[in-house]
Amino acid sequence: MKIEKLYEDDDLIIVNKPAGLLVIPDRFDHALPSLNKILEAMTGQKVWVVHRLDRDTSGVICFAKNEQAHRYLSILFQERDVNKFYAGLVNGIVIPPEGRIENPIAEHPAVHGKMVVNRKGKMAVTDYKVVEQWPLYSLLQFQIHTGRTHQIRVHMQSIGHPIVCDELYGDGEPFMLSGIKRKYRMSEKDEQEKPLLSRLALHAYRLEFVKEDGTPIVAEAPIPRDMSACIKQLNKWTKPLNREPQVEE
């Protein structure tokens, strides 16, 4: 699997994680590939996990290359001295178009691996801003100030706008061109329509922090092709409800 490198020095390596790839090995199936093991094979040295992205989330992720850098970066993330920005396609028209969600998140009492808004959980803070909207979908920018499991996904479900293709917190339905294009006709050579997007429509596109030596780090990953294809088709076949500058692609 080809991994795009965004930044590397003696202390850390930042890459663009593909969707569908685990960050660390699965506890129950060690045969599944994981990003940390792939990077160790690429670099020929041990890497330390500093933070995580969900398996189906793509985008910017940082690993430490030595113990000192790991200690520093871990504290940095724990103390929230890192700016983390995401782009996500959600269902529906989001009102108001900008806001902050402050809802505590806890493990679901009955469903393993699922989280839920619960007043007894740990506080989670997500800022969102609409970038562009169409009659059925909205493209949002997120900045998270805490790092709870599935935070953006849970928070967006809690306000009625789950991430597109989210099987755990939404309907899990793939993004189909026939859903937005009037009089859609499938090609004669195809037996069934192929989805434009069939994975979680969430991408970590920017990460900002300052290294221990004072060096500012800014790493960006463009919106991947599958999400970009959905945005382009939405603009082509449906009428945008606003024309704010899009998240950098």
Short mmCIF file of N, CA, C and O in Angstrom, two decimals, residues 162-227:
data_model
loop_
_atom_site.label_atom_id
_atom_site.label_comp_id
_atom_site.label_asym_id
_atom_site.label_seq_id
_atom_site.Cartn_x
_atom_site.Cartn_y
_atom_site.Cartn_z
N PRO A 162 -25.85 13.18 10.35
CA PRO A 162 -24.75 12.22 10.36
C PRO A 162 -23.86 12.34 9.13
O PRO A 162 -24.28 12.83 8.08
N ILE A 163 -22.62 11.91 9.29
CA ILE A 163 -21.68 11.89 8.17
C ILE A 163 -22.18 10.92 7.10
O ILE A 163 -22.69 9.84 7.40
N VAL A 164 -22.06 11.32 5.86
CA VAL A 164 -22.48 10.48 4.73
C VAL A 164 -21.75 9.14 4.76
O VAL A 164 -20.54 9.08 5.04
N CYS A 165 -22.46 8.07 4.50
CA CYS A 165 -21.94 6.69 4.44
C CYS A 165 -21.53 6.14 5.80
O CYS A 165 -20.81 5.13 5.87
N ASP A 166 -21.96 6.76 6.88
CA ASP A 166 -21.61 6.28 8.22
C ASP A 166 -22.53 5.14 8.62
O ASP A 166 -23.71 5.34 8.90
N GLU A 167 -22.00 3.92 8.64
CA GLU A 167 -22.80 2.75 8.95
C GLU A 167 -23.16 2.66 10.43
O GLU A 167 -24.17 2.05 10.80
N LEU A 168 -22.34 3.27 11.29
CA LEU A 168 -22.55 3.15 12.72
C LEU A 168 -23.48 4.23 13.27
O LEU A 168 -24.27 3.97 14.18
N TYR A 169 -23.38 5.44 12.71
CA TYR A 169 -24.16 6.55 13.25
C TYR A 169 -25.15 7.15 12.24
O TYR A 169 -25.87 8.09 12.57
N GLY A 170 -25.18 6.62 11.04
CA GLY A 170 -26.11 7.08 10.03
C GLY A 170 -26.76 5.89 9.35
O GLY A 170 -26.79 4.79 9.89
N ASP A 171 -27.25 6.11 8.13
CA ASP A 171 -27.92 5.00 7.42
C ASP A 171 -26.94 4.13 6.66
O ASP A 171 -27.30 3.04 6.19
N GLY A 172 -25.69 4.57 6.52
CA GLY A 172 -24.68 3.76 5.85
C GLY A 172 -24.85 3.66 4.36
O GLY A 172 -24.09 2.94 3.68
N GLU A 173 -25.83 4.38 3.80
CA GLU A 173 -26.09 4.28 2.36
C GLU A 173 -24.97 4.94 1.56
O GLU A 173 -24.52 6.03 1.91
N PRO A 174 -24.51 4.30 0.48
CA PRO A 174 -23.47 4.91 -0.36
C PRO A 174 -24.00 6.13 -1.10
O PRO A 174 -25.21 6.29 -1.27
N PHE A 175 -23.08 6.97 -1.55
CA PHE A 175 -23.45 8.17 -2.31
C PHE A 175 -23.56 7.77 -3.77
O PHE A 175 -22.57 7.41 -4.40
N MET A 176 -24.78 7.86 -4.32
CA MET A 176 -25.04 7.44 -5.69
C MET A 176 -25.38 8.65 -6.57
O MET A 176 -26.11 9.55 -6.13
N LEU A 177 -24.88 8.65 -7.78
CA LEU A 177 -25.19 9.72 -8.71
C LEU A 177 -26.69 9.77 -9.00
O LEU A 177 -27.28 10.85 -9.17
N SER A 178 -27.34 8.63 -9.01
CA SER A 178 -28.78 8.57 -9.28
C SER A 178 -29.59 9.29 -8.21
O SER A 178 -30.74 9.65 -8.44
N GLY A 179 -28.99 9.49 -7.03
CA GLY A 179 -29.69 10.17 -5.95
C GLY A 179 -29.76 11.67 -6.12
O GLY A 179 -30.56 12.33 -5.44
N ILE A 180 -28.93 12.22 -7.03
CA ILE A 180 -28.91 13.68 -7.21
C ILE A 180 -29.14 14.11 -8.65
O ILE A 180 -29.46 15.27 -8.91
N LYS A 181 -29.00 13.19 -9.60
CA LYS A 181 -29.14 13.53 -11.01
C LYS A 181 -30.51 13.10 -11.53
O LYS A 181 -30.86 11.92 -11.48
N ARG A 182 -31.27 14.07 -12.01
CA ARG A 182 -32.57 13.76 -12.57
C ARG A 182 -32.41 12.98 -13.88
O ARG A 182 -31.48 13.20 -14.64
N LYS A 183 -33.34 12.07 -14.11
CA LYS A 183 -33.35 11.26 -15.33
C LYS A 183 -32.03 10.51 -15.51
O LYS A 183 -31.48 10.40 -16.62
N TYR A 184 -31.50 10.02 -14.39
CA TYR A 184 -30.24 9.27 -14.44
C TYR A 184 -30.42 7.99 -15.26
O TYR A 184 -31.41 7.27 -15.10
N ARG A 185 -29.47 7.73 -16.12
CA ARG A 185 -29.48 6.51 -16.91
C ARG A 185 -28.15 5.79 -16.74
O ARG A 185 -27.09 6.38 -16.95
N MET A 186 -28.23 4.55 -16.37
CA MET A 186 -27.02 3.76 -16.17
C MET A 186 -26.48 3.30 -17.52
O MET A 186 -27.24 3.05 -18.46
N SER A 187 -25.17 3.18 -17.59
CA SER A 187 -24.54 2.72 -18.82
C SER A 187 -24.99 1.30 -19.14
O SER A 187 -25.20 0.48 -18.26
N GLU A 188 -25.16 1.03 -20.42
CA GLU A 188 -25.63 -0.29 -20.85
C GLU A 188 -24.65 -1.40 -20.48
O GLU A 188 -25.05 -2.55 -20.30
N LYS A 189 -23.38 -1.06 -20.35
CA LYS A 189 -22.38 -2.09 -20.04
C LYS A 189 -22.32 -2.42 -18.55
O LYS A 189 -21.68 -3.40 -18.16
N ASP A 190 -22.98 -1.62 -17.73
CA ASP A 190 -22.98 -1.87 -16.29
C ASP A 190 -24.24 -2.60 -15.86
O ASP A 190 -25.35 -2.25 -16.26
N GLU A 191 -24.07 -3.62 -15.02
CA GLU A 191 -25.22 -4.36 -14.52
C GLU A 191 -25.89 -3.64 -13.37
O GLU A 191 -27.08 -3.79 -13.14
N GLN A 192 -25.10 -2.88 -12.60
CA GLN A 192 -25.66 -2.09 -11.51
C GLN A 192 -24.84 -0.82 -11.33
O GLN A 192 -23.67 -0.76 -11.71
N GLU A 193 -25.45 0.19 -10.73
CA GLU A 193 -24.79 1.48 -10.55
C GLU A 193 -23.66 1.37 -9.53
O GLU A 193 -23.81 0.75 -8.48
N LYS A 194 -22.54 1.99 -9.85
CA LYS A 194 -21.42 2.02 -8.94
C LYS A 194 -21.48 3.31 -8.11
O LYS A 194 -21.68 4.39 -8.65
N PRO A 195 -21.31 3.21 -6.80
CA PRO A 195 -21.37 4.41 -5.96
C PRO A 195 -20.19 5.33 -6.19
O PRO A 195 -19.08 4.87 -6.49
N LEU A 196 -20.42 6.64 -6.06
CA LEU A 196 -19.32 7.59 -6.11
C LEU A 196 -18.51 7.53 -4.82
O LEU A 196 -17.32 7.79 -4.80
N LEU A 197 -19.20 7.19 -3.73
CA LEU A 197 -18.55 7.11 -2.42
C LEU A 197 -19.24 6.03 -1.60
O LEU A 197 -20.47 6.02 -1.50
N SER A 198 -18.46 5.14 -1.03
CA SER A 198 -19.05 4.07 -0.21
C SER A 198 -18.37 3.94 1.14
O SER A 198 -18.58 2.99 1.86
N ARG A 199 -17.53 4.92 1.48
CA ARG A 199 -16.85 4.91 2.79
C ARG A 199 -17.19 6.20 3.53
O ARG A 199 -17.72 7.15 2.96
N LEU A 200 -16.86 6.24 4.78
CA LEU A 200 -17.14 7.39 5.62
C LEU A 200 -16.61 8.67 4.98
O LEU A 200 -15.43 8.77 4.67
N ALA A 201 -17.48 9.68 4.80
CA ALA A 201 -17.10 10.92 4.12
C ALA A 201 -16.48 11.91 5.10
O ALA A 201 -16.97 13.02 5.29
N LEU A 202 -15.37 11.51 5.71
CA LEU A 202 -14.68 12.34 6.70
C LEU A 202 -13.19 12.29 6.44
O LEU A 202 -12.61 11.20 6.30
N HIS A 203 -12.55 13.47 6.43
CA HIS A 203 -11.13 13.57 6.06
C HIS A 203 -10.43 14.59 6.94
O HIS A 203 -10.88 15.74 7.07
N ALA A 204 -9.33 14.19 7.57
CA ALA A 204 -8.50 15.11 8.37
C ALA A 204 -7.58 15.84 7.41
O ALA A 204 -6.63 15.24 6.89
N TYR A 205 -7.85 17.12 7.16
CA TYR A 205 -7.11 17.79 6.09
C TYR A 205 -6.00 18.71 6.57
O TYR A 205 -5.16 19.12 5.78
N ARG A 206 -5.95 19.04 7.87
CA ARG A 206 -4.91 19.96 8.34
C ARG A 206 -4.56 19.69 9.80
O ARG A 206 -5.43 19.46 10.63
N LEU A 207 -3.26 19.75 10.09
CA LEU A 207 -2.76 19.56 11.46
C LEU A 207 -1.70 20.61 11.74
O LEU A 207 -0.78 20.80 10.93
N GLU A 208 -1.82 21.30 12.87
CA GLU A 208 -0.89 22.38 13.23
C GLU A 208 -0.41 22.21 14.67
O GLU A 208 -1.22 21.99 15.57
N PHE A 209 0.90 22.33 14.87
CA PHE A 209 1.44 22.32 16.23
C PHE A 209 2.87 22.86 16.19
O PHE A 209 3.43 23.13 15.13
N VAL A 210 3.46 23.02 17.37
CA VAL A 210 4.82 23.51 17.48
C VAL A 210 5.69 22.44 18.13
O VAL A 210 5.34 21.90 19.18
N LYS A 211 6.81 22.12 17.49
CA LYS A 211 7.71 21.11 18.03
C LYS A 211 8.40 21.61 19.30
O LYS A 211 8.38 22.79 19.63
N GLU A 212 9.05 20.68 19.99
CA GLU A 212 9.72 21.01 21.25
C GLU A 212 10.81 22.06 21.06
O GLU A 212 11.07 22.88 21.94
N ASP A 213 11.44 22.08 19.88
CA ASP A 213 12.49 23.06 19.61
C ASP A 213 11.95 24.39 19.08
O ASP A 213 12.72 25.28 18.69
N GLY A 214 10.62 24.52 19.03
CA GLY A 214 9.99 25.76 18.58
C GLY A 214 9.63 25.81 17.10
O GLY A 214 9.08 26.80 16.63
N THR A 215 9.92 24.75 16.37
CA THR A 215 9.61 24.71 14.95
C THR A 215 8.11 24.55 14.73
O THR A 215 7.52 23.59 15.22
N PRO A 216 7.48 25.48 14.00
CA PRO A 216 6.05 25.32 13.70
C PRO A 216 5.84 24.28 12.60
O PRO A 216 6.56 24.27 11.59
N ILE A 217 4.89 23.40 12.81
CA ILE A 217 4.57 22.35 11.84
C ILE A 217 3.15 22.54 11.34
O ILE A 217 2.21 22.64 12.14
N VAL A 218 2.99 22.61 10.03
CA VAL A 218 1.68 22.66 9.41
C VAL A 218 1.66 21.61 8.30
O VAL A 218 2.45 21.69 7.35
N ALA A 219 0.79 20.63 8.45
CA ALA A 219 0.69 19.56 7.44
C ALA A 219 -0.73 19.53 6.88
O ALA A 219 -1.70 19.59 7.65
N GLU A 220 -0.84 19.44 5.57
CA GLU A 220 -2.14 19.43 4.91
C GLU A 220 -2.24 18.28 3.92
O GLU A 220 -1.25 17.91 3.28
N ALA A 221 -3.43 17.73 3.82
CA ALA A 221 -3.72 16.69 2.84
C ALA A 221 -4.97 17.07 2.08
O ALA A 221 -6.01 17.35 2.70
N PRO A 222 -4.92 17.15 0.75
CA PRO A 222 -6.11 17.55 -0.02
C PRO A 222 -7.25 16.57 0.14
O PRO A 222 -7.03 15.39 0.46
N ILE A 223 -8.46 17.06 -0.07
CA ILE A 223 -9.62 16.18 -0.01
C ILE A 223 -9.44 15.07 -1.04
O ILE A 223 -9.11 15.33 -2.19
N PRO A 224 -9.63 13.81 -0.65
CA PRO A 224 -9.39 12.70 -1.57
C PRO A 224 -10.36 12.68 -2.74
O PRO A 224 -11.42 13.31 -2.73
N ARG A 225 -10.00 11.91 -3.75
CA ARG A 225 -10.73 11.92 -5.01
C ARG A 225 -12.19 11.50 -4.86
O ARG A 225 -13.07 12.05 -5.54
N ASP A 226 -12.46 10.52 -4.01
CA ASP A 226 -13.84 10.04 -3.91
C ASP A 226 -14.76 11.12 -3.32
O ASP A 226 -15.87 11.33 -3.81
N MET A 227 -14.30 11.83 -2.30
CA MET A 227 -15.09 12.92 -1.74
C MET A 227 -15.18 14.08 -2.72
O MET A 227 -16.24 14.70 -2.88
#
